[in-house]
Coordinates of C-alpha atoms in Angstrom, one line a residue:
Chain A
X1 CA 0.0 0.0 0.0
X2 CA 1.7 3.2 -1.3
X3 CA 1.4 6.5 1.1
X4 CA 0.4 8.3 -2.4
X5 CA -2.6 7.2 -4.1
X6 CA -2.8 6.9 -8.0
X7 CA -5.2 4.7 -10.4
X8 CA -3.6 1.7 -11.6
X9 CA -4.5 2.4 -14.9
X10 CA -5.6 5.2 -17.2
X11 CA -6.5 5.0 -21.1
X12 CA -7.0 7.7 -23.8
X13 CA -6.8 7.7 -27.7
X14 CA -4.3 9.0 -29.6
X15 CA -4.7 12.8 -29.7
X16 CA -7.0 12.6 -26.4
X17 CA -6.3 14.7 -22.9
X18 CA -5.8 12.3 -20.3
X19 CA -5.2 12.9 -16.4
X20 CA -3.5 10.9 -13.6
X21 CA -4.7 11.9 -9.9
X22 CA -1.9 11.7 -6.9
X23 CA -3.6 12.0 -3.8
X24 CA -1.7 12.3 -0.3
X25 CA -2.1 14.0 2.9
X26 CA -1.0 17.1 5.2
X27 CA 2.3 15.6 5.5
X28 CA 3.6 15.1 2.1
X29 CA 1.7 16.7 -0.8
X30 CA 0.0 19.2 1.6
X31 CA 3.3 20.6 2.7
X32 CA 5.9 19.4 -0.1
X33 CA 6.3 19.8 -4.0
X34 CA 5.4 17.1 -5.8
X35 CA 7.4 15.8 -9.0
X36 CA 6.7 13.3 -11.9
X37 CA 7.9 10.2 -13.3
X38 CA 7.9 8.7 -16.9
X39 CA 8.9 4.4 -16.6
X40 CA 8.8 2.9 -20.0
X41 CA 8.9 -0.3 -20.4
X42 CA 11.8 -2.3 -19.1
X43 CA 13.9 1.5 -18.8
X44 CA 14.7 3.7 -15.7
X45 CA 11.8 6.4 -15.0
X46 CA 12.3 9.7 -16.1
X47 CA 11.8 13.1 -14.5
X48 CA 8.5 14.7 -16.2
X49 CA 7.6 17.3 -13.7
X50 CA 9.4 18.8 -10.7
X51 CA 8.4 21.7 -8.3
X52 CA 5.2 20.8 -8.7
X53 CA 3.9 21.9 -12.5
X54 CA 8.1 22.5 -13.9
X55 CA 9.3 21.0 -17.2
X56 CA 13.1 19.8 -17.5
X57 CA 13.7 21.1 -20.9
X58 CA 13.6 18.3 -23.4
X59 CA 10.3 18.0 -21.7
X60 CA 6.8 17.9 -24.7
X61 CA 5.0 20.9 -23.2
X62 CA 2.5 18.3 -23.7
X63 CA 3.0 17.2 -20.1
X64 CA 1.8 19.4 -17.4
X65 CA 1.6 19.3 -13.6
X66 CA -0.7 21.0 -10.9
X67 CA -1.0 20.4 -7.3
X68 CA -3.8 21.7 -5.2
X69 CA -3.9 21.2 -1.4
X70 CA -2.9 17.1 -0.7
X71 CA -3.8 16.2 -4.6
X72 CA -1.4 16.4 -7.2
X73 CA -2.4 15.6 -11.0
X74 CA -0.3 15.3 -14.6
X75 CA -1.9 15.9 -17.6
X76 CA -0.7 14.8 -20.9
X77 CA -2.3 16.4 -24.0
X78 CA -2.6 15.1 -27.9
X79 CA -1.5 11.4 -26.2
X80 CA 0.6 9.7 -28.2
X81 CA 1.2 5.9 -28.7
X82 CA 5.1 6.6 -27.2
X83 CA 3.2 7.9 -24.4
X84 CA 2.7 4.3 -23.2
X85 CA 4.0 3.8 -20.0
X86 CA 3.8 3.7 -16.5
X87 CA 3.3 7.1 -14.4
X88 CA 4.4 8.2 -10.5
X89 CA 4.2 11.3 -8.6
X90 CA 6.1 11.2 -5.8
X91 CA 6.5 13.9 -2.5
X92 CA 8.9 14.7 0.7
X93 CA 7.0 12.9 3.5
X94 CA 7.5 15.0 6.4
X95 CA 6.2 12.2 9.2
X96 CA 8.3 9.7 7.6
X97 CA 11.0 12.0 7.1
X98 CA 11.6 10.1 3.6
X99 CA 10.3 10.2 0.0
X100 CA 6.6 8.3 -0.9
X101 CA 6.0 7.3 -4.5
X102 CA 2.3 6.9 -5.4
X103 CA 1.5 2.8 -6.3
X104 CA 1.8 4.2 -9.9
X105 CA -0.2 4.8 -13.1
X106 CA -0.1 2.2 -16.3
X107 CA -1.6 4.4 -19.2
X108 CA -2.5 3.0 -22.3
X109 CA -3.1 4.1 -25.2
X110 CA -5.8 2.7 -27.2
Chain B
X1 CA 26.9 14.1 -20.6
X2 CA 25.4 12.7 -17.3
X3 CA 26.0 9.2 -16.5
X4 CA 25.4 7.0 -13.6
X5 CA 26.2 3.7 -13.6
X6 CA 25.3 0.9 -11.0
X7 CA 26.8 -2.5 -10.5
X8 CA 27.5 -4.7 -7.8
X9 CA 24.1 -6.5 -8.0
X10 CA 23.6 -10.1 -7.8
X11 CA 21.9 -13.3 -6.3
X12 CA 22.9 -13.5 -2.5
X13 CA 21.2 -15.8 0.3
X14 CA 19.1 -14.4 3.3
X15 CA 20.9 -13.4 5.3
X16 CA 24.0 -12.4 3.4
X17 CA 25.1 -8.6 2.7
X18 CA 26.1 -7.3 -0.7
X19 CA 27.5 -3.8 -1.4
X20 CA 25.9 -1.2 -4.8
X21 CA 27.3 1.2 -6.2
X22 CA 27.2 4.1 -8.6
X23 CA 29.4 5.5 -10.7
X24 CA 28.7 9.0 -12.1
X25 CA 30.2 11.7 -14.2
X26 CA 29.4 14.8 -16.4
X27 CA 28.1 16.4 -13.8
X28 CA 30.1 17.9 -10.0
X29 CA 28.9 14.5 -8.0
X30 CA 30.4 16.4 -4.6
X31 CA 27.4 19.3 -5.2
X32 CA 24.7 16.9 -5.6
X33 CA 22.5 14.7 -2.6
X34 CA 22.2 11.2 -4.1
X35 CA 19.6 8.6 -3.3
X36 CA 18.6 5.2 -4.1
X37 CA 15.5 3.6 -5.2
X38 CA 14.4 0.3 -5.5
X39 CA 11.8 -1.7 -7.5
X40 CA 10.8 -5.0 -6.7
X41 CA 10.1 -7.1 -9.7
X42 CA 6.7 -6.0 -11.4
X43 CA 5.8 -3.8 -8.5
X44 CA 5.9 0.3 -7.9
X45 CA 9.3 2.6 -7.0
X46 CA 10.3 2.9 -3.4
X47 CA 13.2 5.4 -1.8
X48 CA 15.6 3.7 -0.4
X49 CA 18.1 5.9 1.4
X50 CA 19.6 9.5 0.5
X51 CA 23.1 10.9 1.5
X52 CA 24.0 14.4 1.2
X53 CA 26.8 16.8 -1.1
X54 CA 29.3 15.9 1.8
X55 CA 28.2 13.2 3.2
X56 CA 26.9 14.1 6.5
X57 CA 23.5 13.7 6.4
X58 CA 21.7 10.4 5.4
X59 CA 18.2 8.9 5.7
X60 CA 16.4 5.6 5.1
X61 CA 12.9 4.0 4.4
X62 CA 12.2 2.3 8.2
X63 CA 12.6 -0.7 5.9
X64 CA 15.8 -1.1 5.7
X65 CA 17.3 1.5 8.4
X66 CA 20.0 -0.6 10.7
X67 CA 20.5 -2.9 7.5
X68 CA 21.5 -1.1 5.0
X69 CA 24.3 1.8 5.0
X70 CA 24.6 4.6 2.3
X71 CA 27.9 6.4 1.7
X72 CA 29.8 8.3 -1.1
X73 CA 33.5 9.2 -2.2
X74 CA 33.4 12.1 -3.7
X75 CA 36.8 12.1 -4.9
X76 CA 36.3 8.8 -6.9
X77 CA 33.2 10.2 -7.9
X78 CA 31.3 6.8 -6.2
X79 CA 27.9 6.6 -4.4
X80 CA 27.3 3.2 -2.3
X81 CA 25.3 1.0 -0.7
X82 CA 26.3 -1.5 1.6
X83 CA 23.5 -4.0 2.6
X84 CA 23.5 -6.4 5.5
X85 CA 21.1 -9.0 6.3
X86 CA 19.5 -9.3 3.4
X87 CA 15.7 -10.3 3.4
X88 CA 13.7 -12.1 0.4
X89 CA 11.6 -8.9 0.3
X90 CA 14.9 -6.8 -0.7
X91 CA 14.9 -8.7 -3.9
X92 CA 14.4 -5.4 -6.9
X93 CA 16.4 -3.5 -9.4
X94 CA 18.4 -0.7 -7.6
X95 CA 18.5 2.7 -8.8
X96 CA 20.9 5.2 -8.1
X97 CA 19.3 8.7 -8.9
X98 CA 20.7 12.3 -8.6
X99 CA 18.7 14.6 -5.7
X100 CA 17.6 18.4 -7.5
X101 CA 15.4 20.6 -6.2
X102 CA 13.1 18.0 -4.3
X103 CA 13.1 15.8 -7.3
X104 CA 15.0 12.6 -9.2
X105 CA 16.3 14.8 -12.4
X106 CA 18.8 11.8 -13.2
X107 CA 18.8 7.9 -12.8
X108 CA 21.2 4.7 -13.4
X109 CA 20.2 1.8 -15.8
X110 CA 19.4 -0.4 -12.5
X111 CA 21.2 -3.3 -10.8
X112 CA 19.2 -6.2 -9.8
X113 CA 19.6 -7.8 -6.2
X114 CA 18.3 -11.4 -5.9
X115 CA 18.1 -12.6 -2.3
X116 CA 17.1 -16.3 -2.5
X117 CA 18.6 -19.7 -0.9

């Protein structure tokens, strides 16, 4: 059981809006920035979002990240098929004085 | 170019200890925190342990604190990982991962630890 909670799976067609919920608490998300990870299959994640809605360059402005109280959300626009892969948010836990990943999102695209 | 690249991975017995690390460069690895971050075989990431720029400082996951001990030479450039008593529920791939404002902006390939008799 993750400390951040995140749908197992999300779907969308190619060209669709699609959005992937992170939902935590006082402790982490309420209080900490929240940043976003890209896991393709069999590869090491990638850094999608940091400070909470940020872009590393090299980043589609396609991705986009917003927090708002203990929920945290990325939203990918005009999905892609290369979009395929598995999604985590992740936060400072300040009661655990450690970093929480959410369970993680599988998206698919249809 | 950044680079970090684990080894040290392996199949090791309950019990047993084995030692990770990460070898980075293109980037100043003494200015940087470093962490580690495991994923157990089909299953979600989970943060292991972090150390900071000098060394100083280090946390771990209530999982593994008194097990497992992070530490870094920064003049060879080297992040580690020693781990002692080594539990079947240890068994993932092992990331390495450089620390930037409050995020993971940089990650290894993975090293896969196996504990099983």
């Amino acid at each position: 059981q993750s400390v951040l909670t995140q749908p197992p799976s999300a779907s969308g067609t190619p060209g669709q809006r699609v959005t992937i919920s992170c939902s935590g608490s006082s402790s982490n998300i309420g209080s900490n920035i929240v940043s976003w990870y890209q896991q393709l299959p069999g590869t090491a994640p990638k850094l999608l979002i940091y400070t909470n809605n940020q872009r590393p360059s090299g980043v589609p402005d396609r991705f986009s990240g917003s927090k708002s109280g203990t929920s945290a959300s990325l939203a990918i626009s005009g999905l892609q098929s290369e979009d395929e892969a598995d999604y985590y948010c992740a936060a400072w836990d300040d009661s655990l004085n450690g970093v929480v990943f959410g369970g993680g999102t599988k998206l698919t695209v249809l | 170019e950044v680079q970090l690249v684990e080894s040290g991975g392996g199949l090791v017995q309950p019990g047993g200890s084995l030692r990770l690390s990460c070898a980075v460069s293109g980037f100043t690895f003494s200015s940087y925190w470093m962490h580690w971050v495991r994923q157990a075989p089909g299953k979600g990431l989970v943060w292991v342990s972090r150390i900071n720029s000098d060394g100083s400082i280090t946390s771990y996951a209530d999982s593994v604190k008194g097990r497992f001990t992070i530490s870094r030479d920064n003049a060879k450039n080297t992040l580690n990982l020693q781990m002692n008593n080594l539990r079947a529920e240890d068994t993932a791939v092992y990331y390495c991962a450089r620390g930037k404002l409050g995020a993971f902006d940089y990650w290894g390939q993975g090293t896969l630890v196996t504990v099983s008799s």
